[in-house]
Short mmCIF file of C-alpha atoms in Angstrom, two decimals:
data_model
loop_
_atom_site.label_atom_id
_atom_site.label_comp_id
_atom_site.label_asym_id
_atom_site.label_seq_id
_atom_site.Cartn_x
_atom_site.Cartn_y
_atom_site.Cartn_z
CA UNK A 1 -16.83 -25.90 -3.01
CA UNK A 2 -16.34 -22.62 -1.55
CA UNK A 3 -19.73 -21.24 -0.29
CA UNK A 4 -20.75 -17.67 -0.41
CA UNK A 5 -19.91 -15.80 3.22
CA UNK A 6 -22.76 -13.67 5.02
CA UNK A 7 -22.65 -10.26 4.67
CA UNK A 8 -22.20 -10.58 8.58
CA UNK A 9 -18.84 -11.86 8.09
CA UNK A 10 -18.06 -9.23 5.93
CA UNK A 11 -19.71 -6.21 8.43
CA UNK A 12 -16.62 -3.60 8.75
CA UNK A 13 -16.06 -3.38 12.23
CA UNK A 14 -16.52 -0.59 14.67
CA UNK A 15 -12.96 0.56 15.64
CA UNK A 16 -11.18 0.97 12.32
CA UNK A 17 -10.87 4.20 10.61
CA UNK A 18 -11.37 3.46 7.01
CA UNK A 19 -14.29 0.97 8.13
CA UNK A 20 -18.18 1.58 7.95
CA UNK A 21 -17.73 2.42 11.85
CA UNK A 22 -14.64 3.62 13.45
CA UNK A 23 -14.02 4.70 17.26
CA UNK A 24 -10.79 6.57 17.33
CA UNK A 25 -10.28 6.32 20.88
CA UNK A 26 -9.79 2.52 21.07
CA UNK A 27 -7.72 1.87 17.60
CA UNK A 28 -5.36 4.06 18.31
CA UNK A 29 -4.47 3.61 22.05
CA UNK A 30 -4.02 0.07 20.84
CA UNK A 31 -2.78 0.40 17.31
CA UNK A 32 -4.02 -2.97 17.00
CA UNK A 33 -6.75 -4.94 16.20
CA UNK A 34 -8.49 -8.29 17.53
CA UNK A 35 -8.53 -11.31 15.94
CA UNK A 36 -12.24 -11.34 16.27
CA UNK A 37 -12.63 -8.17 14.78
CA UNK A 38 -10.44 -9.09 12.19
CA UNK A 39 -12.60 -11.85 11.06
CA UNK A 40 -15.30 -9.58 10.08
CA UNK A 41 -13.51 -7.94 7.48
CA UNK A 42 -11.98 -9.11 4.06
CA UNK A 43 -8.34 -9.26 4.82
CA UNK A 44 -7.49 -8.91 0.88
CA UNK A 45 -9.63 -5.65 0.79
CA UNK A 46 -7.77 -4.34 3.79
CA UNK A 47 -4.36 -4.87 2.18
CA UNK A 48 -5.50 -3.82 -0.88
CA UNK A 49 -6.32 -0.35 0.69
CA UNK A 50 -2.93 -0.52 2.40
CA UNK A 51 -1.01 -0.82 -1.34
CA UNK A 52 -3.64 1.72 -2.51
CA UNK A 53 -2.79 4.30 -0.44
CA UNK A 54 0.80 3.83 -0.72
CA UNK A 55 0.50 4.14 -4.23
CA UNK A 56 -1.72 7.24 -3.59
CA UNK A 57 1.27 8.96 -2.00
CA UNK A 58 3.66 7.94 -4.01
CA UNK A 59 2.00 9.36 -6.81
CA UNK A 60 2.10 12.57 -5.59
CA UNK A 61 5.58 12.53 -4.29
CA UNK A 62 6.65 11.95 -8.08
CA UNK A 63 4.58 14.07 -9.67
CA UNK A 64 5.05 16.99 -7.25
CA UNK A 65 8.05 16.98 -5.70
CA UNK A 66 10.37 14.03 -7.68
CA UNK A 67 9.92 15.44 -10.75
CA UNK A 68 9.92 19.21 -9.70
CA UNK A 69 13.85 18.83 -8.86
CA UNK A 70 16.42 19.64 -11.32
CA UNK A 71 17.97 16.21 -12.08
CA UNK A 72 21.44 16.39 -13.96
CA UNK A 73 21.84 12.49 -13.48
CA UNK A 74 22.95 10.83 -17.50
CA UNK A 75 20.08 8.36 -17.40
CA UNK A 76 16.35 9.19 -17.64
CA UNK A 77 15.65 7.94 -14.33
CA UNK A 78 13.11 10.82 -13.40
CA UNK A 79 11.25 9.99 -16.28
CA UNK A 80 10.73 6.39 -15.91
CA UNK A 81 8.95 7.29 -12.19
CA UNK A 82 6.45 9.50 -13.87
CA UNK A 83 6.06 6.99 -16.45
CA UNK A 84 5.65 3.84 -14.11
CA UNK A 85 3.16 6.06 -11.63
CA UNK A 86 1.03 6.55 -15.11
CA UNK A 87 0.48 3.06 -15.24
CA UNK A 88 -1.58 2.55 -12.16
CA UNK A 89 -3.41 5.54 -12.90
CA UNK A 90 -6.51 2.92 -14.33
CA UNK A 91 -6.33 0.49 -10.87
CA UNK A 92 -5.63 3.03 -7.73
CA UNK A 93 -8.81 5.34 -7.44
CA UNK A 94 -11.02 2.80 -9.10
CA UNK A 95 -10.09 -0.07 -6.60
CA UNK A 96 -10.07 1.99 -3.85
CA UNK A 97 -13.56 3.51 -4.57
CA UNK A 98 -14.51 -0.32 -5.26
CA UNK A 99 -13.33 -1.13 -1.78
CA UNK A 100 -15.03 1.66 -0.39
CA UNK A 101 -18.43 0.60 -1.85
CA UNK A 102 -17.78 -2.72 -0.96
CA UNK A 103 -17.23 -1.77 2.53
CA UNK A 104 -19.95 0.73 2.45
CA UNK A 105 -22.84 -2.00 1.63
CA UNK A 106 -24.33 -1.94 5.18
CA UNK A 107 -24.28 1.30 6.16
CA UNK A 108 -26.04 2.53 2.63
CA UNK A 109 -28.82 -0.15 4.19
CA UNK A 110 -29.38 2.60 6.78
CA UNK A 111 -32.51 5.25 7.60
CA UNK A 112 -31.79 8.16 6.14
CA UNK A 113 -31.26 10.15 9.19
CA UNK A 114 -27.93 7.65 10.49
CA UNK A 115 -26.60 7.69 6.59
CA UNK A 116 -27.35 12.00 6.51
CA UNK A 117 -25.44 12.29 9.65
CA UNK A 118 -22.68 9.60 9.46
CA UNK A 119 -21.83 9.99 6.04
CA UNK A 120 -22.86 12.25 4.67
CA UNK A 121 -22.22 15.06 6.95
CA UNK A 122 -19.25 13.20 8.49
CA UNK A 123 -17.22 13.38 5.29
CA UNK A 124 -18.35 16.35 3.83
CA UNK A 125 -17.26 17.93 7.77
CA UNK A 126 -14.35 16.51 7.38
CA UNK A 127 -13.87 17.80 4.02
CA UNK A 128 -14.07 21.17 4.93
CA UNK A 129 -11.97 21.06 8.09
CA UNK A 130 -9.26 19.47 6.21
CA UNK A 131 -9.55 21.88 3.00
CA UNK A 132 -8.88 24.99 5.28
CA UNK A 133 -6.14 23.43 6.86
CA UNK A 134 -4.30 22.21 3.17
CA UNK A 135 -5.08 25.82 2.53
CA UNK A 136 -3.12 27.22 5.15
CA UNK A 137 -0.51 25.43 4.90
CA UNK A 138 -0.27 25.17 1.18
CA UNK A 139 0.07 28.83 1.32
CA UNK A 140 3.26 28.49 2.97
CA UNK A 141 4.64 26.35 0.06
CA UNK A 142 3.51 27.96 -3.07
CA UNK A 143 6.10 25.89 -5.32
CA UNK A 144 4.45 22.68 -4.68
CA UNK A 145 2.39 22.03 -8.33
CA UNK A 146 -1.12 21.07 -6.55
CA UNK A 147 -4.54 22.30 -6.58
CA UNK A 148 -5.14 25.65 -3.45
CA UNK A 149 -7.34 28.06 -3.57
CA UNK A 150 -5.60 31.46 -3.29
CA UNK A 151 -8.44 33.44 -2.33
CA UNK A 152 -12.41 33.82 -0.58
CA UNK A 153 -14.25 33.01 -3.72
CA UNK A 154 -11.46 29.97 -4.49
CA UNK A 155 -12.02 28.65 -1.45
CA UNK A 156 -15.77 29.12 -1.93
CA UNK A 157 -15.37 27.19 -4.91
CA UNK A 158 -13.71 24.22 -4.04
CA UNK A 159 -16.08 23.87 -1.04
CA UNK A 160 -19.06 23.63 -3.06
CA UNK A 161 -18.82 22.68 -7.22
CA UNK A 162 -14.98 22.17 -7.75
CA UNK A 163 -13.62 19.89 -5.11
CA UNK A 164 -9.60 19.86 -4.27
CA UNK A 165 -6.76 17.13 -3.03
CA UNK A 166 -8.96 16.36 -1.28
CA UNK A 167 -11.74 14.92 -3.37
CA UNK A 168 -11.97 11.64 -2.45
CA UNK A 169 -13.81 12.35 1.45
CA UNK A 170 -16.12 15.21 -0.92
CA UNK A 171 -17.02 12.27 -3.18
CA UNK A 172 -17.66 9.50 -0.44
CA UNK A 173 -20.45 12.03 0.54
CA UNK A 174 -21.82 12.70 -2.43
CA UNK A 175 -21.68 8.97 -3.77
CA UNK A 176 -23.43 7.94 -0.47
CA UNK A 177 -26.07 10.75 -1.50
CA UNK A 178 -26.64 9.05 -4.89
CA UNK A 179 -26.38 5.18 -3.25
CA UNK A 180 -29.35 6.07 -0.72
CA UNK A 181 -31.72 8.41 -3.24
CA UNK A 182 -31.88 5.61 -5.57
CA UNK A 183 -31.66 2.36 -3.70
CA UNK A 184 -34.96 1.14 -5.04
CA UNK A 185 -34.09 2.47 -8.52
CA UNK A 186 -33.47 -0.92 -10.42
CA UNK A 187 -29.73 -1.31 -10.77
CA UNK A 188 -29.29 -1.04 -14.14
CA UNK A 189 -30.77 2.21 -14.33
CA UNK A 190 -28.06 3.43 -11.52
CA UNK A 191 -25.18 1.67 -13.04
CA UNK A 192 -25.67 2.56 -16.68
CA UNK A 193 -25.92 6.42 -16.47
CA UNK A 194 -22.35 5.99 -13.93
CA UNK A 195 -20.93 4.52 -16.47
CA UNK A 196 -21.38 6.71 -19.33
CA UNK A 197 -20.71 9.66 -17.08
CA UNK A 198 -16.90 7.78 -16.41
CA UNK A 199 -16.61 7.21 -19.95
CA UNK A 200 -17.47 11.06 -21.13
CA UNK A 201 -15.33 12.85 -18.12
CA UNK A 202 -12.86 10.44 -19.26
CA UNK A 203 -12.69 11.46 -22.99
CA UNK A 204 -12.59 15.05 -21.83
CA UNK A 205 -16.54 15.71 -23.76
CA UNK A 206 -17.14 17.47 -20.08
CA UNK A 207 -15.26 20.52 -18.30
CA UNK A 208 -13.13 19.02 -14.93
CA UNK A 209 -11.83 21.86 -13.90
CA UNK A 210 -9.78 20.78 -10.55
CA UNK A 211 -10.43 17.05 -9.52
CA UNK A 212 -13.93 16.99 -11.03
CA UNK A 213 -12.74 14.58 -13.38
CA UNK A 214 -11.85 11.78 -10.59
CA UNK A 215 -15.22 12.73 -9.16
CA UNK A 216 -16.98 11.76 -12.08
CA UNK A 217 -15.22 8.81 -13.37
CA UNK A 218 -15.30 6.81 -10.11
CA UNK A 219 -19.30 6.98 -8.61
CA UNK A 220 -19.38 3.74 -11.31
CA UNK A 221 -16.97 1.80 -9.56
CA UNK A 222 -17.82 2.62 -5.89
CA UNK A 223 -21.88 1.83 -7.35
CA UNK A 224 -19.98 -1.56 -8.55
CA UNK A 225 -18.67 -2.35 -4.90
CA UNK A 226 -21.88 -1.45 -3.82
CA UNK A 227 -24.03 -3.59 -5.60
CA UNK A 228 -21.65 -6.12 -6.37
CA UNK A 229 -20.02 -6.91 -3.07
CA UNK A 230 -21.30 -10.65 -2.95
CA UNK A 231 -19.96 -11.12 -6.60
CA UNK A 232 -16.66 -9.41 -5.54
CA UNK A 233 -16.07 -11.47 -2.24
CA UNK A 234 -16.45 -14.61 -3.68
CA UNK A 235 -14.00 -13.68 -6.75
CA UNK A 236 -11.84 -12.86 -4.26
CA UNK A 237 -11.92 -16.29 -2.30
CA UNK A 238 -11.86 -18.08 -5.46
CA UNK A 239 -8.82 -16.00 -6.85
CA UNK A 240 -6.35 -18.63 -7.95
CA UNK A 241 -2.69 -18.54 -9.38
CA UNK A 242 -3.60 -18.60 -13.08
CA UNK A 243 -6.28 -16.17 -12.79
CA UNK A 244 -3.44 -13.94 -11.23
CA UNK A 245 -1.43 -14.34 -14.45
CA UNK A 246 -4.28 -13.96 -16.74
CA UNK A 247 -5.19 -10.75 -15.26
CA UNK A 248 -2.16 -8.91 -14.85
CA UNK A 249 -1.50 -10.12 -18.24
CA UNK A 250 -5.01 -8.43 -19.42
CA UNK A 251 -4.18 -4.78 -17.43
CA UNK A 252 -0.58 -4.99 -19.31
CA UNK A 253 -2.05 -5.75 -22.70
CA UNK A 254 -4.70 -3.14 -22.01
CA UNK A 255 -2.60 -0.52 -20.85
CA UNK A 256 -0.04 -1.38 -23.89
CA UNK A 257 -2.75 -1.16 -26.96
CA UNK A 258 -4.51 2.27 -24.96
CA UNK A 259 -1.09 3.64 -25.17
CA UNK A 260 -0.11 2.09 -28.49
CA UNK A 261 -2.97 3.52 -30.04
CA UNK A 262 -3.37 6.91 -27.66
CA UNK A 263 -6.59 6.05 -26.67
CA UNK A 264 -6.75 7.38 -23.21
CA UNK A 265 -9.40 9.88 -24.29
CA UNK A 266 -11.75 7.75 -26.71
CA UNK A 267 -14.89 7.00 -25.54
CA UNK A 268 -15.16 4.14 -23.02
CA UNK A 269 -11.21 3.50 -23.78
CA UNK A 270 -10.36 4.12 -19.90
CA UNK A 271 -12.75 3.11 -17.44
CA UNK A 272 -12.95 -0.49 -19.30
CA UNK A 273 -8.87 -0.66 -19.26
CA UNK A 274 -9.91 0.61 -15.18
CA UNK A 275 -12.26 -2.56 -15.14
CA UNK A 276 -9.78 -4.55 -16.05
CA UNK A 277 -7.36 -3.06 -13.69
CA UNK A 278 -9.89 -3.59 -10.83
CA UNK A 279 -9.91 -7.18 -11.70
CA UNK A 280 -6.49 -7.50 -11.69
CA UNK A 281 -6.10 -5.76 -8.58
CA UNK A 282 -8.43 -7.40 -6.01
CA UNK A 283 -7.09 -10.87 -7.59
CA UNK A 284 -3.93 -9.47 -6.67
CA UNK A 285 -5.07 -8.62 -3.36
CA UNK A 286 -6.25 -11.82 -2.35
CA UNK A 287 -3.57 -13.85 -3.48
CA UNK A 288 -1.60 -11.35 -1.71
CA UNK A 289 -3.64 -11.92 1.80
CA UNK A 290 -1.75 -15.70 1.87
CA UNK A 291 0.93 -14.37 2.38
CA UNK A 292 0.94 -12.70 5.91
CA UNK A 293 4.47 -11.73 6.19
CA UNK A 294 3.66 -9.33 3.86
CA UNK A 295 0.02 -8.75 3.58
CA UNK A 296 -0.54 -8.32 7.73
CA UNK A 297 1.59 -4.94 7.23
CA UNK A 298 -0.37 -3.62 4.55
CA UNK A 299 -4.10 -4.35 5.83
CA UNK A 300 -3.05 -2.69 8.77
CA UNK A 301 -2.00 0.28 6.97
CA UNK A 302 -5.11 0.04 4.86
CA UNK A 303 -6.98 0.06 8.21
CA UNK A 304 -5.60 3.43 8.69
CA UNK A 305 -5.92 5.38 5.48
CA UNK A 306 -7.72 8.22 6.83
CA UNK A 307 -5.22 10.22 8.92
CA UNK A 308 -2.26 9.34 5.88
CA UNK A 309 -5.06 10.56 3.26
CA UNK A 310 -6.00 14.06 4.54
CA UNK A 311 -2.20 14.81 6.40
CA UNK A 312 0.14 13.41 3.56
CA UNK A 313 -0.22 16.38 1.20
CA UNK A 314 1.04 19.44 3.92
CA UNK A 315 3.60 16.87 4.88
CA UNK A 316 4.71 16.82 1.70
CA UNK A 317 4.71 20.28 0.42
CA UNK A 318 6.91 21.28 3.91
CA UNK A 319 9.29 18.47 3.24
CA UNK A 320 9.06 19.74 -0.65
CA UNK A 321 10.14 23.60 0.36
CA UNK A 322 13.02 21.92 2.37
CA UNK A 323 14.11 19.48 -0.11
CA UNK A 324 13.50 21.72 -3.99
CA UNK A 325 16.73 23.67 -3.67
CA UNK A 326 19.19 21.66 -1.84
CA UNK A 327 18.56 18.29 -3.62
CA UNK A 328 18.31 20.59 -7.12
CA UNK A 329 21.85 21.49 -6.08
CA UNK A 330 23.83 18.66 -5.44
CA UNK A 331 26.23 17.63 -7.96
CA UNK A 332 25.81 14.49 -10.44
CA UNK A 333 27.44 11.66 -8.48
CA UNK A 334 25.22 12.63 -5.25
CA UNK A 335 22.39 12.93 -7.52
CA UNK A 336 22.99 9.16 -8.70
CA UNK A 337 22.73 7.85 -5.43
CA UNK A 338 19.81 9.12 -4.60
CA UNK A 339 17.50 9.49 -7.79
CA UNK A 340 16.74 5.64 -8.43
CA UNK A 341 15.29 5.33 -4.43
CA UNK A 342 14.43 8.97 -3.87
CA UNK A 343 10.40 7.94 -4.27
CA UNK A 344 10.50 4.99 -2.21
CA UNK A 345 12.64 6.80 0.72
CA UNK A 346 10.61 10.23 0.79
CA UNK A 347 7.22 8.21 0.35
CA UNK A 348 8.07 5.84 3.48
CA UNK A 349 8.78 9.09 5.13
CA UNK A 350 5.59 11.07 4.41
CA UNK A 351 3.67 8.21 5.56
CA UNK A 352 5.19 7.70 8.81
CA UNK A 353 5.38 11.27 9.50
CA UNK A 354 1.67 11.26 8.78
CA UNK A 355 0.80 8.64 11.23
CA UNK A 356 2.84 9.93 13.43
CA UNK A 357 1.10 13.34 13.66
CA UNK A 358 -2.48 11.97 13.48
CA UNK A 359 -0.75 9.28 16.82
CA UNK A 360 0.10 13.09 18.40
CA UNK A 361 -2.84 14.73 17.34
CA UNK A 362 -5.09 12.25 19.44
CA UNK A 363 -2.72 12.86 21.97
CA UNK A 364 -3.89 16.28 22.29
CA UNK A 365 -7.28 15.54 22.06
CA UNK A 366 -8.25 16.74 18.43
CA UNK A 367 -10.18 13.69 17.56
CA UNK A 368 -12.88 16.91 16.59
CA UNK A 369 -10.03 16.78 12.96
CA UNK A 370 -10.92 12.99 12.16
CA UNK A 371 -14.88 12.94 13.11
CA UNK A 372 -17.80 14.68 13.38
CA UNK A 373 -17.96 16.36 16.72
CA UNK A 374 -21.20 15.40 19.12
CA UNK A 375 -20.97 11.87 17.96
CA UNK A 376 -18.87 8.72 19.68
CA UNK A 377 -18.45 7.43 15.90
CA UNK A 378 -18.02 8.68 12.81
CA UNK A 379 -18.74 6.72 9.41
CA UNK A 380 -15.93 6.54 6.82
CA UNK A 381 -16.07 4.22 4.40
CA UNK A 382 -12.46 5.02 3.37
#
């Protein structure tokens, strides 16, 4: 029988990025990570952050630059991209936001004044440092289909009540806001109202202007890593073979009747086919973590999600401006050889160009863009 691990032995450790504590110093003079402190951590939940963000970026890479180019190729390549990023739509933000709650179990255990200043402040600074930096250099690449504010009361806005690209740091603090205020609250009572705020944003009864929608839909499933993090660990250490098959079997069924039917927008319709993908994903995950060939690269990568989250985007809109027009140009049989891998290629890129300006950024001393300055650590529950 497989017993039930401590939440000691699931305690994100101190030197990670996307970990309740991270100390940027050490992780990234090493770029590596004990084996002891890798024992504290869920090595499925690590590589299922790594294949979240991935899909994360490619995402936008289709949907913003990919799709944005004038294809003259005979087959309907282009298309089927947009159409296969659709379908992870229900598992990437959920699972990571699970992850995130799962990982954020201790640290919402906190007094108020380490949480407020940690978390809280930490990602909402963060938040803001980044958001004026996408907006300078978004300006430069106007082409690029993506949320920007174009002027003072724009900016204003997405500071405070609409949140941009970079949502997912402005709802960490918020959800972290909500996890502390009501951590006596009986569960049920926290859970239920999350849940039929996901399902309402979700059939489009509320205005989500910007990425209001994401921040509404997901506080349920970060809540659900929260709460549920015993629940979810063992799940995951119990995760066999035919439970793989039966749940990606369920998210394909799911996602074939919602889109059978076109029920993305009735009530409930999404975040259950987005429980389902959850399921599916961190079984996924942890079969995935016996394989280390190919789950040690991606838990290291989901060690690191930070720096790729908030750089990716400029990265990409540059590489977009340079890219629109020449690839837009090039005659069919060029165009056939690169639309099928064109994704894959300019996602590997963005991510490795993003790591490899956070890697020169430290360099230089700006650790003050990836934590809260007067602090040795910064909470990010990433």
């Amino acid at each position: 029988m497989i017993q039930e691990l401590s939440s000691t032995e699931f305690r994100p450790v101190e030197n990670e990025p996307d970990a309740t504590r991270v100390r940027f110093r050490h992780r990234y003079r090493t770029g590596t990570t004990s084996a002891a402190q890798r024992s504290q951590r869920a090595e499925w939940a690590d590589a299922a952050k790594g294949v979240c963000i991935i899909l994360v970026v490619l995402w936008h890479v289709v949907v913003k630059d990919y799709l944005q180019f004038d294809w003259h190729v005979p087959v309907p390549v282009p298309g089927l991209w947009g159409t296969l990023g659709e379908q992870f739509l229900p598992l990437r933000m959920p699972l990571f936001f699970t992850i995130s709650g799962v990982f954020a179990a201790n640290a919402a255990q906190r007094p108020w004044r380490v949480v407020a200043r940690s978390r809280i402040a930490g990602f909402l600074y963060l938040y803001a440092v980044w958001l004026l930096i996408h907006t300078a250099i978004l300006a430069a690449a106007p082409e690029l289909p993506t949320d920007r504010a174009t002027s003072p009361l724009g900016l204003l806005e997405q500071l405070t009540i609409t949140p941009s690209n970079l949502w997912y740091l402005y709802a960490l603090a918020l959800y972290f806001t909500i996890a502390k205020a009501t951590r006596r609250v009986p569960r049920v009572l926290v859970l239920v109202p999350a849940a039929v705020l996901s399902a309402v944003a979700a059939a489009g009864l509320l205005d989500t202007p910007g990425n209001r929608a994401g921040l509404y839909q997901n506080l349920i499933f970060f809540l659900a890593g929260l709460y549920l993090r015993p629940q979810i660990h063992r799940w995951a250490a119990t995760a066999t073979r035919r439970r793989l098959v039966l749940t990606s079997v369920a998210y394909l069924l799911a996602l074939a009747a919602m889109a059978v039917a076109g029920a993305q927008q009735w009530f409930g319709v999404w975040p259950a086919v987005s429980v389902v993908a959850v399921i599916f994903g961190i079984t996924a995950a942890a079969r995935l973590a016996r394989w280390a060939t190919l789950s040690n690269p991606l838990a290291r990568l989901g060690r690191i999600t930070l720096p790729i989250y908030v750089i990716h985007m400029p990265v990409l809109a540059l590489l977009h401006r340079l890219l629109v027009v020449p690839v837009s140009g090039l005659g069919r049989p060029a165009q056939g050889l690169i639309v099928l891998g064109y994704p894959v290629l300019l996602t590997g890129l963005v991510i490795a160009l993003s790591l490899g300006i956070h890697r020169g950024l430290l360099a230089v001393r700006a650790r003050w863009l990836f934590a809260l300055p007067g602090s040795r650590r910064v909470e990010a529950a990433g």
